[in-house]
């Protein structure tokens, strides 16, 4: 069975409102090898922004495109406005009938920011393909690892007031959860100040050291086409944090695909057996 490679470049869409007229703009074309995740920090994915994304040559390297939807806990689904954007596309991914991988190229990731253990997220809807938590305190991280089910845990390393411990890493590995290093703060404009930059690098390096380079996902967090990075760029960035080339490769290709497979197992689905 051929290896399926996947790159998880996370682009964050921070609002929930998209007009129906914007729905048909989402027709990113990908090949059958890797994955790309896209977002914007503006209120809408405007036609011009989307066209620029769709025409970027880097996208031709990826198998999937995932749109990240960011909310703050507690998360509820009582309103239709809280449902994610409906993605339209003309191309489907070539998968077997019994494959766990999505048949649509466009997938959705929900990222929930959790700031305390007393503020747990509510029921998570099944129309998201990947579930991610972003704890902003040590108590929130411990809570997520002990009480929540997800595929990915991400951080704002330059804002964190705590460090990920070896115990946290062991618990995550036991649960099959991946830690994400989103390098967008290091590459964005305007750049981080020196203090925040040093903190980001120190915490990312510590995570690589204590995890021994395993169960990590590298992403760029691009919000505009010029911020997108290819696999070799991300591998170089990962190696600067202390990953070997093989580990950096896995954090871009193998690990994101594993997290997607695990997510598909988490979501219940109906099946039928015919004779």
Coordinates of C-alpha atoms in Angstrom, one line a residue:
X1 CA 0.0 0.0 0.0
X2 CA 1.5 3.3 -1.0
X3 CA 2.5 5.8 1.7
X4 CA 0.1 8.7 2.0
X5 CA 1.8 11.9 2.8
X6 CA 0.1 14.8 4.6
X7 CA 1.1 18.4 5.5
X8 CA -0.9 20.3 8.1
X9 CA -0.5 24.0 7.5
X10 CA -3.1 25.6 9.8
X11 CA -4.9 28.8 8.9
X12 CA -7.3 30.0 11.5
X13 CA -10.7 31.4 10.7
X14 CA -11.7 33.1 14.0
X15 CA -15.3 34.1 13.2
X16 CA -18.4 31.9 12.6
X17 CA -20.2 34.0 10.0
X18 CA -19.9 33.4 6.2
X19 CA -22.6 34.5 3.9
X20 CA -24.1 31.8 1.5
X21 CA -22.7 33.7 -1.5
X22 CA -19.2 32.8 -0.2
X23 CA -19.8 29.1 -0.1
X24 CA -19.1 28.4 -3.7
X25 CA -15.7 30.0 -3.6
X26 CA -14.1 27.0 -1.9
X27 CA -12.8 24.9 -4.8
X28 CA -9.1 24.3 -3.9
X29 CA -7.6 21.7 -6.2
X30 CA -5.1 19.2 -4.7
X31 CA -3.2 16.2 -6.0
X32 CA -3.4 12.8 -4.3
X33 CA -0.4 12.9 -2.0
X34 CA -0.5 15.4 0.9
X35 CA -2.6 17.7 3.0
X36 CA -2.9 21.4 3.5
X37 CA -4.9 23.3 6.2
X38 CA -6.0 26.9 5.5
X39 CA -7.6 29.7 7.4
X40 CA -7.9 33.5 7.7
X41 CA -8.0 35.7 10.7
X42 CA -10.4 38.1 8.9
X43 CA -14.2 37.7 9.2
X44 CA -14.6 36.2 5.8
X45 CA -12.6 34.3 3.2
X46 CA -13.0 37.0 0.5
X47 CA -13.1 35.9 -3.1
X48 CA -9.8 37.6 -3.9
X49 CA -8.1 36.0 -0.8
X50 CA -9.5 32.6 -1.7
X51 CA -8.5 32.8 -5.3
X52 CA -4.9 33.7 -4.3
X53 CA -4.9 30.7 -2.0
X54 CA -6.3 28.3 -4.6
X55 CA -3.9 29.4 -7.3
X56 CA -0.8 29.1 -5.1
X57 CA 1.6 26.5 -6.5
X58 CA 2.3 25.1 -3.0
X59 CA -1.3 23.8 -2.9
X60 CA -0.6 21.4 -5.7
X61 CA 1.6 19.4 -3.4
X62 CA -1.2 18.4 -1.0
X63 CA -3.9 15.8 -0.8
X64 CA -6.4 17.6 1.5
X65 CA -7.2 21.1 2.5
X66 CA -8.6 21.6 6.0
X67 CA -10.3 24.8 7.3
X68 CA -9.8 25.4 11.0
X69 CA -12.7 26.8 13.0
X70 CA -11.6 28.4 16.3
X71 CA -13.9 28.8 19.3
X72 CA -13.5 29.3 23.1
X73 CA -14.8 26.9 25.7
X74 CA -17.5 26.3 26.7
X75 CA -18.5 25.3 23.2
X76 CA -22.2 24.7 22.3
X77 CA -24.0 24.0 19.1
X78 CA -27.3 25.5 19.9
X79 CA -27.2 28.0 17.0
X80 CA -26.9 27.4 13.2
X81 CA -24.5 30.3 13.2
X82 CA -22.0 28.1 15.1
X83 CA -21.9 25.5 12.4
X84 CA -18.8 25.5 10.2
X85 CA -18.6 26.7 6.7
X86 CA -20.1 24.3 4.1
X87 CA -17.3 23.5 1.7
X88 CA -18.0 22.9 -2.0
X89 CA -15.6 21.3 -4.4
X90 CA -15.7 19.5 -7.7
X91 CA -12.9 17.0 -7.0
X92 CA -12.8 14.1 -4.6
X93 CA -10.0 12.1 -3.1
X94 CA -9.5 8.7 -4.6
X95 CA -9.9 6.3 -1.6
X96 CA -11.1 2.7 -1.3
X97 CA -14.6 1.9 -0.4
X98 CA -13.6 1.0 3.2
X99 CA -11.0 3.7 3.7
X100 CA -11.1 5.7 6.9
X101 CA -9.8 8.8 5.1
X102 CA -12.2 11.5 4.0
X103 CA -13.5 11.3 0.4
X104 CA -13.7 15.1 0.1
X105 CA -10.5 17.1 -0.2
X106 CA -11.8 19.8 2.0
X107 CA -11.9 18.8 5.7
X108 CA -12.8 20.8 8.8
X109 CA -10.8 21.1 12.1
X110 CA -12.3 22.5 15.3
X111 CA -9.9 24.2 17.7
X112 CA -11.3 24.9 21.2
X113 CA -9.4 27.2 23.5
X114 CA -9.7 26.0 27.1
X115 CA -8.5 28.3 30.0
X116 CA -9.6 26.3 33.0
X117 CA -10.7 22.9 34.1
X118 CA -14.0 24.3 35.4
X119 CA -14.9 25.4 31.9
X120 CA -15.2 22.2 29.9
X121 CA -16.4 22.1 26.3
X122 CA -19.9 20.9 25.6
X123 CA -20.9 18.2 23.1
X124 CA -18.7 18.2 20.1
X125 CA -20.6 17.9 16.7
X126 CA -19.6 15.1 14.3
X127 CA -19.3 17.4 11.3
X128 CA -15.7 18.2 12.2
X129 CA -13.0 15.9 10.8
X130 CA -10.3 16.8 13.4
X131 CA -10.7 18.0 17.0
X132 CA -8.0 20.1 18.6
X133 CA -7.7 21.8 22.0
X134 CA -5.6 24.8 22.9
X135 CA -5.0 24.9 26.7
X136 CA -3.7 28.3 28.0
X137 CA -3.0 27.2 31.6
X138 CA -1.4 24.2 33.1
X139 CA -4.6 23.1 34.8
X140 CA -6.4 23.3 31.5
X141 CA -3.8 21.1 29.9
X142 CA -4.1 18.5 32.6
X143 CA -7.8 18.6 32.3
X144 CA -7.7 18.1 28.5
X145 CA -5.4 15.1 28.9
X146 CA -7.5 13.5 31.6
X147 CA -11.1 14.3 30.6
X148 CA -11.3 15.1 26.9
X149 CA -10.9 13.2 23.7
X150 CA -9.1 14.9 20.8
X151 CA -6.5 14.3 18.1
X152 CA -4.3 17.4 18.5
X153 CA -3.2 19.7 21.3
X154 CA -1.7 23.1 20.2
X155 CA -0.2 26.0 22.1
X156 CA 0.6 29.7 21.8
X157 CA 4.2 29.1 22.8
X158 CA 5.1 32.8 22.9
X159 CA 2.2 33.5 25.3
X160 CA 2.4 30.4 27.5
X161 CA 3.0 30.9 31.2
X162 CA 3.7 27.2 31.7
X163 CA 5.8 24.4 30.2
X164 CA 4.8 21.0 28.9
X165 CA 6.1 18.3 31.2
X166 CA 7.4 14.8 30.6
X167 CA 4.3 13.5 32.3
X168 CA 2.0 15.5 30.0
X169 CA 3.9 14.0 27.0
X170 CA 3.6 10.5 28.3
X171 CA -0.1 10.9 28.9
X172 CA -0.6 12.3 25.4
X173 CA 1.3 9.5 23.8
X174 CA -0.7 6.9 25.7
X175 CA -3.9 8.5 24.4
X176 CA -2.6 8.8 20.9
X177 CA -2.7 12.6 21.0
X178 CA -0.3 14.7 19.0
X179 CA 1.3 18.0 20.1
X180 CA 1.4 20.7 17.4
X181 CA 4.1 23.2 16.8
X182 CA 2.5 26.1 14.8
X183 CA 5.4 28.2 13.7
X184 CA 3.3 31.1 12.4
X185 CA 4.3 33.5 15.2
X186 CA 8.0 33.2 14.1
X187 CA 7.2 33.9 10.5
X188 CA 4.4 36.5 10.7
X189 CA 4.6 40.2 10.1
X190 CA 5.1 42.2 12.2
X191 CA 7.6 39.9 13.8
X192 CA 7.5 38.9 17.5
X193 CA 9.5 41.0 19.9
X194 CA 12.8 39.5 21.1
X195 CA 11.4 38.3 24.4
X196 CA 8.4 36.5 22.9
X197 CA 10.6 35.1 20.1
X198 CA 13.0 33.6 22.6
X199 CA 10.2 32.1 24.7
X200 CA 8.6 30.5 21.6
X201 CA 11.9 28.9 20.5
X202 CA 12.7 27.8 24.1
X203 CA 9.3 26.1 24.6
X204 CA 9.3 24.5 21.2
X205 CA 12.8 23.2 21.7
X206 CA 11.9 21.8 25.1
X207 CA 8.8 20.0 23.7
X208 CA 11.0 18.4 21.0
X209 CA 13.6 17.4 23.7
X210 CA 11.1 15.9 26.2
X211 CA 9.0 14.2 23.5
X212 CA 12.2 12.8 21.9
X213 CA 10.8 14.0 18.6
X214 CA 7.8 11.8 18.6
X215 CA 4.0 12.5 18.4
X216 CA 4.6 16.0 17.0
X217 CA 2.9 17.9 14.1
X218 CA 4.6 20.9 12.4
X219 CA 2.4 23.5 10.8
X220 CA 2.9 27.1 9.5
X221 CA -0.4 28.7 10.3
X222 CA -0.4 30.7 7.1
X223 CA -3.2 33.2 6.5
X224 CA -2.1 34.6 3.1
X225 CA -0.5 32.8 0.2
X226 CA 3.0 34.3 0.7
X227 CA 3.1 32.7 4.2
X228 CA 2.6 29.1 2.9
X229 CA 5.6 26.9 3.3
X230 CA 6.5 23.8 1.4
X231 CA 7.6 20.5 3.0
X232 CA 11.3 21.2 2.8
X233 CA 10.9 24.6 4.5
X234 CA 9.0 23.0 7.4
X235 CA 11.5 20.2 7.7
X236 CA 14.3 22.8 8.0
X237 CA 12.4 24.7 10.7
X238 CA 11.7 21.4 12.6
X239 CA 15.4 20.6 12.5
X240 CA 16.2 24.0 13.9
X241 CA 14.1 23.0 17.0
X242 CA 16.2 19.8 17.4
X243 CA 14.3 17.3 15.3
X244 CA 16.2 14.9 13.1
X245 CA 15.3 15.0 9.4
X246 CA 13.4 11.8 9.7
X247 CA 11.5 13.1 12.8
X248 CA 10.7 16.4 11.0
X249 CA 9.5 14.4 8.0
X250 CA 7.2 12.3 10.2
X251 CA 5.8 15.5 11.9
X252 CA 4.8 16.8 8.5
X253 CA 3.6 13.7 6.7
X254 CA 3.1 10.6 8.9
X255 CA 1.7 12.1 12.1
X256 CA -1.0 14.4 10.6
X257 CA -2.3 11.4 8.6
X258 CA -2.3 9.3 11.8
X259 CA -4.3 11.9 13.6
X260 CA -6.8 12.1 10.8
X261 CA -7.2 8.3 10.9
X262 CA -7.8 8.4 14.6
X263 CA -10.3 11.2 14.2
X264 CA -12.3 9.1 11.7
X265 CA -12.4 6.3 14.2
X266 CA -13.7 8.7 16.9
X267 CA -16.7 9.8 14.9
X268 CA -19.5 7.2 14.8
X269 CA -20.9 6.2 11.4
X270 CA -23.4 3.8 10.0
X271 CA -22.4 0.8 8.0
X272 CA -24.1 -1.8 5.9
X273 CA -23.0 -5.2 4.9
X274 CA -24.3 -6.7 1.6
X275 CA -24.1 -10.3 0.4

